[in-house]
Coordinates of C-alpha atoms in Angstrom, one line a residue:
X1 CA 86.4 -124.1 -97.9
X2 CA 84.2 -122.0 -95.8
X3 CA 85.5 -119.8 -93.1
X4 CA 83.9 -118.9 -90.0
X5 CA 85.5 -116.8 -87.2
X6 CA 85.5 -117.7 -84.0
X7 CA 85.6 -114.8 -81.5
X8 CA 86.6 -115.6 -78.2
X9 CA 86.3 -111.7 -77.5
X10 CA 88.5 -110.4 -74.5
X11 CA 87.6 -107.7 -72.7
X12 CA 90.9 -105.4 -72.2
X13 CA 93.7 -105.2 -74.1
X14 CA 96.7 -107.2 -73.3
X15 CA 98.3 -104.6 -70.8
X16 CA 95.0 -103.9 -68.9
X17 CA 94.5 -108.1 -68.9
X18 CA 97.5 -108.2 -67.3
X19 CA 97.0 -105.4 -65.0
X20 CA 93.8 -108.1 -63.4
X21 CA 90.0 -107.8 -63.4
X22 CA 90.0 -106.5 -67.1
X23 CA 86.4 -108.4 -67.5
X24 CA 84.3 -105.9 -65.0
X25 CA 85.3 -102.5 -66.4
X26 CA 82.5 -101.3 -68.3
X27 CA 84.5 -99.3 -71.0
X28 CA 86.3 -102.6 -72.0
X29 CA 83.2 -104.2 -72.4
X30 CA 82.0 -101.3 -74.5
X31 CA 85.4 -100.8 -76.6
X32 CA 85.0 -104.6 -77.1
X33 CA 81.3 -104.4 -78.5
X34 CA 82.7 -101.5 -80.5
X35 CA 85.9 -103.7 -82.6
X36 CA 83.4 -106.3 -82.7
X37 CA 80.9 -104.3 -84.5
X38 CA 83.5 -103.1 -87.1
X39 CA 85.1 -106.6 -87.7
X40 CA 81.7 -108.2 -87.9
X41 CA 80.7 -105.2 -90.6
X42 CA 84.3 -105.7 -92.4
X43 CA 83.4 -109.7 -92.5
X44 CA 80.1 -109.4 -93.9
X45 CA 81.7 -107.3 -97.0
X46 CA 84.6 -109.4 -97.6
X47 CA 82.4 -112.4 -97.6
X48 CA 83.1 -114.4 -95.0
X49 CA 80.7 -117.7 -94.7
X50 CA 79.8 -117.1 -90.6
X51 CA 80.6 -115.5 -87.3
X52 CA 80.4 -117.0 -83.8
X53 CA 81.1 -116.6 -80.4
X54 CA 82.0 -119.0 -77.4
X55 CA 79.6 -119.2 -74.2
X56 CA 81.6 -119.1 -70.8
X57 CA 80.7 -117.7 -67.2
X58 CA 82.2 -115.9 -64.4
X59 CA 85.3 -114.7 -66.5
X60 CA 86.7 -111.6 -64.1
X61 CA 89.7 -112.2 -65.7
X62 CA 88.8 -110.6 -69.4
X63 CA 89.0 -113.6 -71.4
X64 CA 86.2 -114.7 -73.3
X65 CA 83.7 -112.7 -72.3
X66 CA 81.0 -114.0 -74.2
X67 CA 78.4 -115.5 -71.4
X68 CA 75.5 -115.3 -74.2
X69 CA 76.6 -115.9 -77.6
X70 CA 73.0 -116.1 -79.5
X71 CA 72.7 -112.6 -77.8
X72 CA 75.9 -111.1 -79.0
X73 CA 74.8 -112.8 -82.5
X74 CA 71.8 -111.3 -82.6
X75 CA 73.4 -107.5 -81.7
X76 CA 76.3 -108.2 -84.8
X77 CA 73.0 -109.7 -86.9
X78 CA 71.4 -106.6 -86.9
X79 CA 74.6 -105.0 -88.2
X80 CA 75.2 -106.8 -91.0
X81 CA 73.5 -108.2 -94.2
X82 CA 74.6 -111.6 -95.5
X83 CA 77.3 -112.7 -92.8
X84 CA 75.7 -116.1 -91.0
X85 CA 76.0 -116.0 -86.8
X86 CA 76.1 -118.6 -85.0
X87 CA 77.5 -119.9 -81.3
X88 CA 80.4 -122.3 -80.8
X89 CA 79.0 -123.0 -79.0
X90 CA 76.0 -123.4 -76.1
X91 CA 76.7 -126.0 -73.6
X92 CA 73.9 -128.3 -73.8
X93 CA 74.4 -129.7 -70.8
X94 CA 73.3 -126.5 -68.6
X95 CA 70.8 -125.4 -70.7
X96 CA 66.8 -125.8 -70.5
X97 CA 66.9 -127.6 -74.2
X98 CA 63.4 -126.4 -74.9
X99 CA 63.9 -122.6 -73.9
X100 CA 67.1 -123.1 -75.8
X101 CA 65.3 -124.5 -79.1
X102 CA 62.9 -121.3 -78.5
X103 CA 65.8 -118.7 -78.2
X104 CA 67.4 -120.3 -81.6
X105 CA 64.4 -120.2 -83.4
X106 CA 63.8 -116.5 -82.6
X107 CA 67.1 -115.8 -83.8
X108 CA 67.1 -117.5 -86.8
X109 CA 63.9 -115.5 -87.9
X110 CA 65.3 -112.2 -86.8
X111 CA 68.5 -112.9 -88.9
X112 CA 66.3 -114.1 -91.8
X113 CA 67.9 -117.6 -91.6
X114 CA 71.2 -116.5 -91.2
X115 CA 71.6 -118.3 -87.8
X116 CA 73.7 -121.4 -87.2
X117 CA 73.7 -123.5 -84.1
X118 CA 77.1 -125.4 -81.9
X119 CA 76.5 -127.3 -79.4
X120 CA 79.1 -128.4 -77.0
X121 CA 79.0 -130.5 -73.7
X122 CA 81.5 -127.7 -71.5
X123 CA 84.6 -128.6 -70.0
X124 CA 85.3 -125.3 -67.9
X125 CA 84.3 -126.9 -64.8
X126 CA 84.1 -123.3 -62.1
X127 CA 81.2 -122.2 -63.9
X128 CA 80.0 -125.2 -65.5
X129 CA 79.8 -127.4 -61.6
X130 CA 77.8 -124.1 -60.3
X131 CA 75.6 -123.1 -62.9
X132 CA 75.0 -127.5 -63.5
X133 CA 74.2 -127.7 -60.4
X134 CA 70.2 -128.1 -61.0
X135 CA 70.9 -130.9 -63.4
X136 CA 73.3 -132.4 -61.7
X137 CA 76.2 -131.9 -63.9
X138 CA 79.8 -130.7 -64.5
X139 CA 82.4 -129.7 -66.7
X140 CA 83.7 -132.6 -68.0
X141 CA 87.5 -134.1 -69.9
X142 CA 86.1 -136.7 -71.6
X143 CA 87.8 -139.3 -69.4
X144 CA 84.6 -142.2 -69.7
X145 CA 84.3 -141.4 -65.9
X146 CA 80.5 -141.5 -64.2
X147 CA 80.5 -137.8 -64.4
X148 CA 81.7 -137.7 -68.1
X149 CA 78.6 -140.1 -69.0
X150 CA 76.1 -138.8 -67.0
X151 CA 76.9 -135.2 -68.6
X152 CA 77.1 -137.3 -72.6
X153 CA 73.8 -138.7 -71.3
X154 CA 72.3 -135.2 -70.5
X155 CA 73.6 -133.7 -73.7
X156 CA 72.1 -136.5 -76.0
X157 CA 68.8 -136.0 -74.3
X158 CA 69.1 -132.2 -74.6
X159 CA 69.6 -132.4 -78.3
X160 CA 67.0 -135.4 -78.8
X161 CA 64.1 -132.7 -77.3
X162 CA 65.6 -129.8 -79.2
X163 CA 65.1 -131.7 -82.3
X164 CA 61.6 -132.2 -81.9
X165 CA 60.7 -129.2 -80.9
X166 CA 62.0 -127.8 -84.0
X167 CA 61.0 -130.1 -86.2
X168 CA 57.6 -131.3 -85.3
X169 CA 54.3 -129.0 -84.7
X170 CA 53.8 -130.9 -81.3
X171 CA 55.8 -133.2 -79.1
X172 CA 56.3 -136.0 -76.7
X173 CA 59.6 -136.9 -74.5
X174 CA 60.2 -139.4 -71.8
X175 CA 63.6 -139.7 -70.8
X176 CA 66.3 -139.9 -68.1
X177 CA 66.2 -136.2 -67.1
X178 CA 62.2 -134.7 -68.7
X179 CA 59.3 -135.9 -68.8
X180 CA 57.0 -133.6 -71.5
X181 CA 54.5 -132.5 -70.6
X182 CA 54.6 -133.8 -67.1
X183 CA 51.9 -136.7 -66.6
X184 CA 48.2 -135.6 -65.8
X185 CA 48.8 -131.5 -66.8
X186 CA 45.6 -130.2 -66.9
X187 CA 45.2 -127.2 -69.3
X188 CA 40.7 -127.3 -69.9
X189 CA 40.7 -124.5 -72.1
X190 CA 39.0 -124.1 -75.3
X191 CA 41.0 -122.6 -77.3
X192 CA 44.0 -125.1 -76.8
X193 CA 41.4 -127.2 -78.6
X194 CA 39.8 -125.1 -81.3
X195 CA 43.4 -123.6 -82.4
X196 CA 46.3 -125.3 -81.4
X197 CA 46.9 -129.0 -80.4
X198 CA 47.7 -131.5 -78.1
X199 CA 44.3 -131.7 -75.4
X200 CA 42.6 -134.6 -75.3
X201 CA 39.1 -134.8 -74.2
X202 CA 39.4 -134.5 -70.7
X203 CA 41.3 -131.6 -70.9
X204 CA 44.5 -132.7 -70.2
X205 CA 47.5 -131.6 -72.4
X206 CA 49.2 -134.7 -74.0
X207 CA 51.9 -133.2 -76.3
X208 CA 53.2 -129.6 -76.8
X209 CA 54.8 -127.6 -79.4
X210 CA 57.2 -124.2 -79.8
X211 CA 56.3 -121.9 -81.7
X212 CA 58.2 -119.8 -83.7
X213 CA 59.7 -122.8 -85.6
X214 CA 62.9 -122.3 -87.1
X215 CA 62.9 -120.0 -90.2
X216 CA 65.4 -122.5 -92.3
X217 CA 64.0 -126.2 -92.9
X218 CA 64.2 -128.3 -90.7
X219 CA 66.7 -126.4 -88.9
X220 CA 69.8 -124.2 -89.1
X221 CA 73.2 -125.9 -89.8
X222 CA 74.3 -127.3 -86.6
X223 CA 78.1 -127.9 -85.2
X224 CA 79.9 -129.6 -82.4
X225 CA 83.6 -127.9 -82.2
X226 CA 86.5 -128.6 -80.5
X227 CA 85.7 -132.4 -81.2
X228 CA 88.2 -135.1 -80.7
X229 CA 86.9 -138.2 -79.8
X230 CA 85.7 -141.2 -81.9
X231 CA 82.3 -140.9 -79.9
X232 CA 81.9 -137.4 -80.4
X233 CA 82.6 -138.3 -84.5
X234 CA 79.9 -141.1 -84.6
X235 CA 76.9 -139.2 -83.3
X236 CA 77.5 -135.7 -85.1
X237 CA 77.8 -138.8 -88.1
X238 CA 74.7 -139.8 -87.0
X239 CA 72.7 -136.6 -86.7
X240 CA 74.2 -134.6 -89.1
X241 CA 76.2 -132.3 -87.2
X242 CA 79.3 -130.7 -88.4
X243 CA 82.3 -131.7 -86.0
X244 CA 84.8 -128.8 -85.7
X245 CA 88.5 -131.0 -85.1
X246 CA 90.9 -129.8 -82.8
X247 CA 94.0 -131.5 -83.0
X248 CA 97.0 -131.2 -85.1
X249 CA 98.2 -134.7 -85.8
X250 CA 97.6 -136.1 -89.3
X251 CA 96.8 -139.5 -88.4
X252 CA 94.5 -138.6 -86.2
X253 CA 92.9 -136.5 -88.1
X254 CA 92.6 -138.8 -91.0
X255 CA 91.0 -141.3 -88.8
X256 CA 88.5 -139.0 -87.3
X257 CA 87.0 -138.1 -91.0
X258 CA 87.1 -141.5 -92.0
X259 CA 85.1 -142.5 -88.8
X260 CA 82.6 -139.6 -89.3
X261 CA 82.1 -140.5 -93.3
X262 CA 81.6 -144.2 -92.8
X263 CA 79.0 -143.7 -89.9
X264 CA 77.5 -141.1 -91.5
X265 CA 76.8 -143.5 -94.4
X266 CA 75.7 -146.2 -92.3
X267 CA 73.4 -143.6 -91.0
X268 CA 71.8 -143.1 -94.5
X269 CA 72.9 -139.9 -94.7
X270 CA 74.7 -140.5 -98.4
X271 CA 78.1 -140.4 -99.7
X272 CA 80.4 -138.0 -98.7
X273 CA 83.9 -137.3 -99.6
X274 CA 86.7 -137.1 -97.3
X275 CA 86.2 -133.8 -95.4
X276 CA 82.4 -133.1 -96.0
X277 CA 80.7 -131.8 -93.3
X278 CA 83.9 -131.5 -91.0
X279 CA 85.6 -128.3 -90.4
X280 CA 89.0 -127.8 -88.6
X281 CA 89.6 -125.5 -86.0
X282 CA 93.1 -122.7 -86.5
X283 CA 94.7 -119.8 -85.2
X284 CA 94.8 -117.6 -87.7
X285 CA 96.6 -114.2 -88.3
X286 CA 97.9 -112.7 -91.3
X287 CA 99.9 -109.7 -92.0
X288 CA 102.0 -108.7 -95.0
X289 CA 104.9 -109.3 -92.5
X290 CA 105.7 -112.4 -90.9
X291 CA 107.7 -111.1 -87.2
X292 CA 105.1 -108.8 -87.0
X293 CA 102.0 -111.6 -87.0
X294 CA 103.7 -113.8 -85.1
X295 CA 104.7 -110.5 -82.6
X296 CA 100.8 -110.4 -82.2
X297 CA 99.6 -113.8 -82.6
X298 CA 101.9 -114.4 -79.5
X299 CA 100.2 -111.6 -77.0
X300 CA 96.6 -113.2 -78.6
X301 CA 96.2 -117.3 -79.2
X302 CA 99.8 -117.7 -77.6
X303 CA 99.5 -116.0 -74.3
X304 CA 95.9 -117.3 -74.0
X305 CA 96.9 -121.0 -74.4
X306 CA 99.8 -120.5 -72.1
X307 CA 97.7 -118.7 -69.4
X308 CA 94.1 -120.6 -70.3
X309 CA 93.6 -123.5 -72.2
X310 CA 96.8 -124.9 -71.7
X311 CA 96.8 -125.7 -67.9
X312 CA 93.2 -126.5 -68.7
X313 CA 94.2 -129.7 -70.6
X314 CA 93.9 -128.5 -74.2
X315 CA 97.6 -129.5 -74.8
X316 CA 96.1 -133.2 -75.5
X317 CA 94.4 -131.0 -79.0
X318 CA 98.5 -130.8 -80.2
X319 CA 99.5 -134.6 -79.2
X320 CA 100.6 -137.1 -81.5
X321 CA 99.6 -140.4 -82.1
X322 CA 101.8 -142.8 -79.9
X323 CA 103.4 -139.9 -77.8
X324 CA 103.7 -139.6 -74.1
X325 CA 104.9 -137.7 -71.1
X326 CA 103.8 -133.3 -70.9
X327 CA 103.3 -131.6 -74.1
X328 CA 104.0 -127.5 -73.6
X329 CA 101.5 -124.9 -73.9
X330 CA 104.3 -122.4 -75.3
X331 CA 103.3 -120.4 -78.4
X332 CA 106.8 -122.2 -80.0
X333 CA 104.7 -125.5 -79.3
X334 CA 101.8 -124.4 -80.4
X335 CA 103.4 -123.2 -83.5
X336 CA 105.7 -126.1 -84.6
X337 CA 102.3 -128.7 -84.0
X338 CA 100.4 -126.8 -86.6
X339 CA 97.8 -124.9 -84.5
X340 CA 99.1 -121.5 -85.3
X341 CA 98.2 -120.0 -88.9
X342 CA 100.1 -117.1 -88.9
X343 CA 102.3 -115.2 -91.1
X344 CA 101.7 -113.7 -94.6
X345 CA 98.9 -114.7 -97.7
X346 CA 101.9 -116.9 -98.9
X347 CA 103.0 -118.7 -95.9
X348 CA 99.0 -119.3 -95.6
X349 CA 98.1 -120.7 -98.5
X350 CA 100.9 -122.9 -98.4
X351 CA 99.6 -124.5 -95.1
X352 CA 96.2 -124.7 -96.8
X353 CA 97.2 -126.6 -99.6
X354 CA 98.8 -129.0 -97.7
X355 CA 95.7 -129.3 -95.4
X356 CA 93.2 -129.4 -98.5
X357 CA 95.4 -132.0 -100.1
X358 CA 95.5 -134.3 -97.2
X359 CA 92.0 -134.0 -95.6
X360 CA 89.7 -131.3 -97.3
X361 CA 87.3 -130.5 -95.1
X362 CA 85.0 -128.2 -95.8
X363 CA 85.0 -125.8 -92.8
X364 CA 87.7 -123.8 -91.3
X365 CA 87.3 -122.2 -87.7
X366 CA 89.4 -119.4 -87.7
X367 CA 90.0 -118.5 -83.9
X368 CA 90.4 -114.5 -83.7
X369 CA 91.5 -112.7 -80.3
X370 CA 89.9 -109.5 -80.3
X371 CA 91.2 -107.2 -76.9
X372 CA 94.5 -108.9 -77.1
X373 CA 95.3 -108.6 -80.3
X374 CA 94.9 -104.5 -82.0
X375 CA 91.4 -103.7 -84.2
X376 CA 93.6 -102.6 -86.4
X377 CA 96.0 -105.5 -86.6
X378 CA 92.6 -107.9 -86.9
X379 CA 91.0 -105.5 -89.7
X380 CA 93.8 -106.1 -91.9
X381 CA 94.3 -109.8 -91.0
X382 CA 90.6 -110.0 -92.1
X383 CA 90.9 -108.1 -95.4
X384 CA 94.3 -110.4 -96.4
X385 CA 92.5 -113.8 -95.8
X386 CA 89.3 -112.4 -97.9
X387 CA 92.0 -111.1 -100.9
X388 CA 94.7 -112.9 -101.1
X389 CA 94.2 -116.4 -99.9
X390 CA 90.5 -117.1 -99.8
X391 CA 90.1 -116.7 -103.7
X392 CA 92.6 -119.7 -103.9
X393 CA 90.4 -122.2 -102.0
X394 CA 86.7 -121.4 -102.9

């Protein structure tokens, strides 16, 4: 099983969060680039398969501070050797997909084709409804509503030109939202001709290309987290994305990978056993004692769920199949469900054998809380998983 951490790096500790505004003092930001830097270092020795970051906007508040995640990839990248970096993830939606496919490339050749790609369609709807706003599109819950499909129809279309831009030397697109290039582009120059592509005689440009392509072939290893829905399972199936599963119900989760490994057949794509090419998505803390992880685990995943993702509707992630009425977003809750890893290598591993023996999957998104949780406390988390439990499930 390969881990990846997922930063979701506060800005503040857990005191100054509380205090308000933690996000727009400077020396947070810098203390937070500082942990950062030494985890990312620590993780890249202890051999850790990847590190990524989330993208979100406008966050006074301290949490997730991480409006440009290829950026702060590229900043740990150039800090480490062998460690893969990678976002989880850009919200395709709100992105210019071909500027996007250009900023990847570039990073995957400065990290020497240590770059990974996630791609998400947003759900955080204050930033998302602004900065969508040129698109026309939102946040979105995955309700089947018009403004869920016209921001599934926007994402598809976004990946669809990403994908050609990386993979083919030049390009055409007509669709809903672009039109490349735009009809009647007149480019008479010479050299377009003579050494690159796409002119035709009367000096119009019929196709384009990016350039740098992406250092790995045909691309880096793309992801989808926080995934949940069968339609979401299908077309990562389909295109050979790796879905990151949120949600702590067995049967659920059994369906999902049984979806995603028969469409991904259908799709040509081979035969795969249960669990290839998913990953799951866990809290994870470990400490040689219990109270104590749990003591910070509760200040870091805890009190963001309670205060963040909770109210936000994430609760659905921990409900089980045929249940109804409110689910709580207490760390108890999100403990007895199964979303909290957290205790000591031996408490761990158990939890992972029962996961490996029911589903497998070959990814595990460890979600770290740097700010709320103490470098220290997250250094030594980091060295127990690498010890004393990952040795058990290579």
């Amino acid at each position: 099983m390969k881990s990846i951490l997922f930063y979701l790096p506060t800005v503040g500790s857990h005191a100054q969060v509380q205090r308000g505004m933690a996000g727009v003092n400077p020396q947070n930001y810098q203390n937070m680039l500082r942990q950062l830097t030494r985890q990312a270092q620590a993780a890249d020795e202890l051999g850790y398969w990847g590190l990524s970051f989330t993208e979100h906007h406008f966050h006074t508040e301290g949490f997730e501070v991480s409006n440009n995640p290829i950026m702060l990839g590229l900043y740990l990248g150039m800090q480490t050797r062998h460690i893969r970096v990678g976002q989880m993830a850009n919200v395709l939606p709100l992105h210019n997909p071909l500027r996007l496919a250009e900023d990847l490339a570039m990073l995957d050749h400065m990290t020497r084709g240590r770059a990974f790609v996630g791609i998400a369609r947003g759900f955080q709807k204050r930033w998302a409804d602004i900065m969508g706003q040129v698109y026309g599109v939102g946040g979105t819950l995955s309700d089947a509503g018009e403004r869920d499909r016209r921001n599934r129809a926007l994402f598809e279309e976004h990946w669809e030109i990403i994908k050609k831009a990386w993979t083919t030397e030049t390009f055409t697109h007509s669709g809903e939202q672009w039109t490349i290039p735009v009809p009647d582009l007149e480019f008479p120059y010479e050299a377009v001709r003579r050494y690159g592509r796409g002119l035709d005689e009367n000096g119009v440009i019929r196709e384009v290309g990016i350039a740098p392509k992406p250092y790995q072939r045909p691309h880096p290893p793309v992801f989808q987290p926080f995934s949940f829905s069968e339609d979401t399972f299908r077309f990562c199936a389909r295109e050979g994305v790796v879905p990151i599963l949120m949600n702590t119900d067995d049967q659920i989760v059994a369906r999902l990978m049984d979806i995603y490994r028969e469409e991904a057949e259908a799709a040509g794509h081979g035969t795969l056993r249960r669990g290839e090419r998913v990953g799951v998505m866990k809290d994870v803390l470990v400490s040689r004692d219990s109270g104590e992880a749990h003591h910070w685990a509760s200040r870091g995943g805890g009190f963001i769920f309670e205060n963040w993702f909770g109210p936000m509707g994430f609760t659905e992630a921990l409900r089980a199949t045929g249940e109804t009425g409110p689910i709580g977003s207490d760390y108890k809750t999100l403990v007895d469900r199964g979303l909290e890893w957290v205790g000591t290598p031996d408490d761990i591993n158990r939890m992972i054998e029962k996961l490996v023996e029911r589903h497998d999957p070959e990814y595990l998104l460890q979600c770290q809380y740097s700010g709320l949780i103490p470098h220290d406390v997250q250094l030594r988390s980091l060295e127990l998983w690498a010890t004393e439990i990952a040795p058990n499930w290579l």
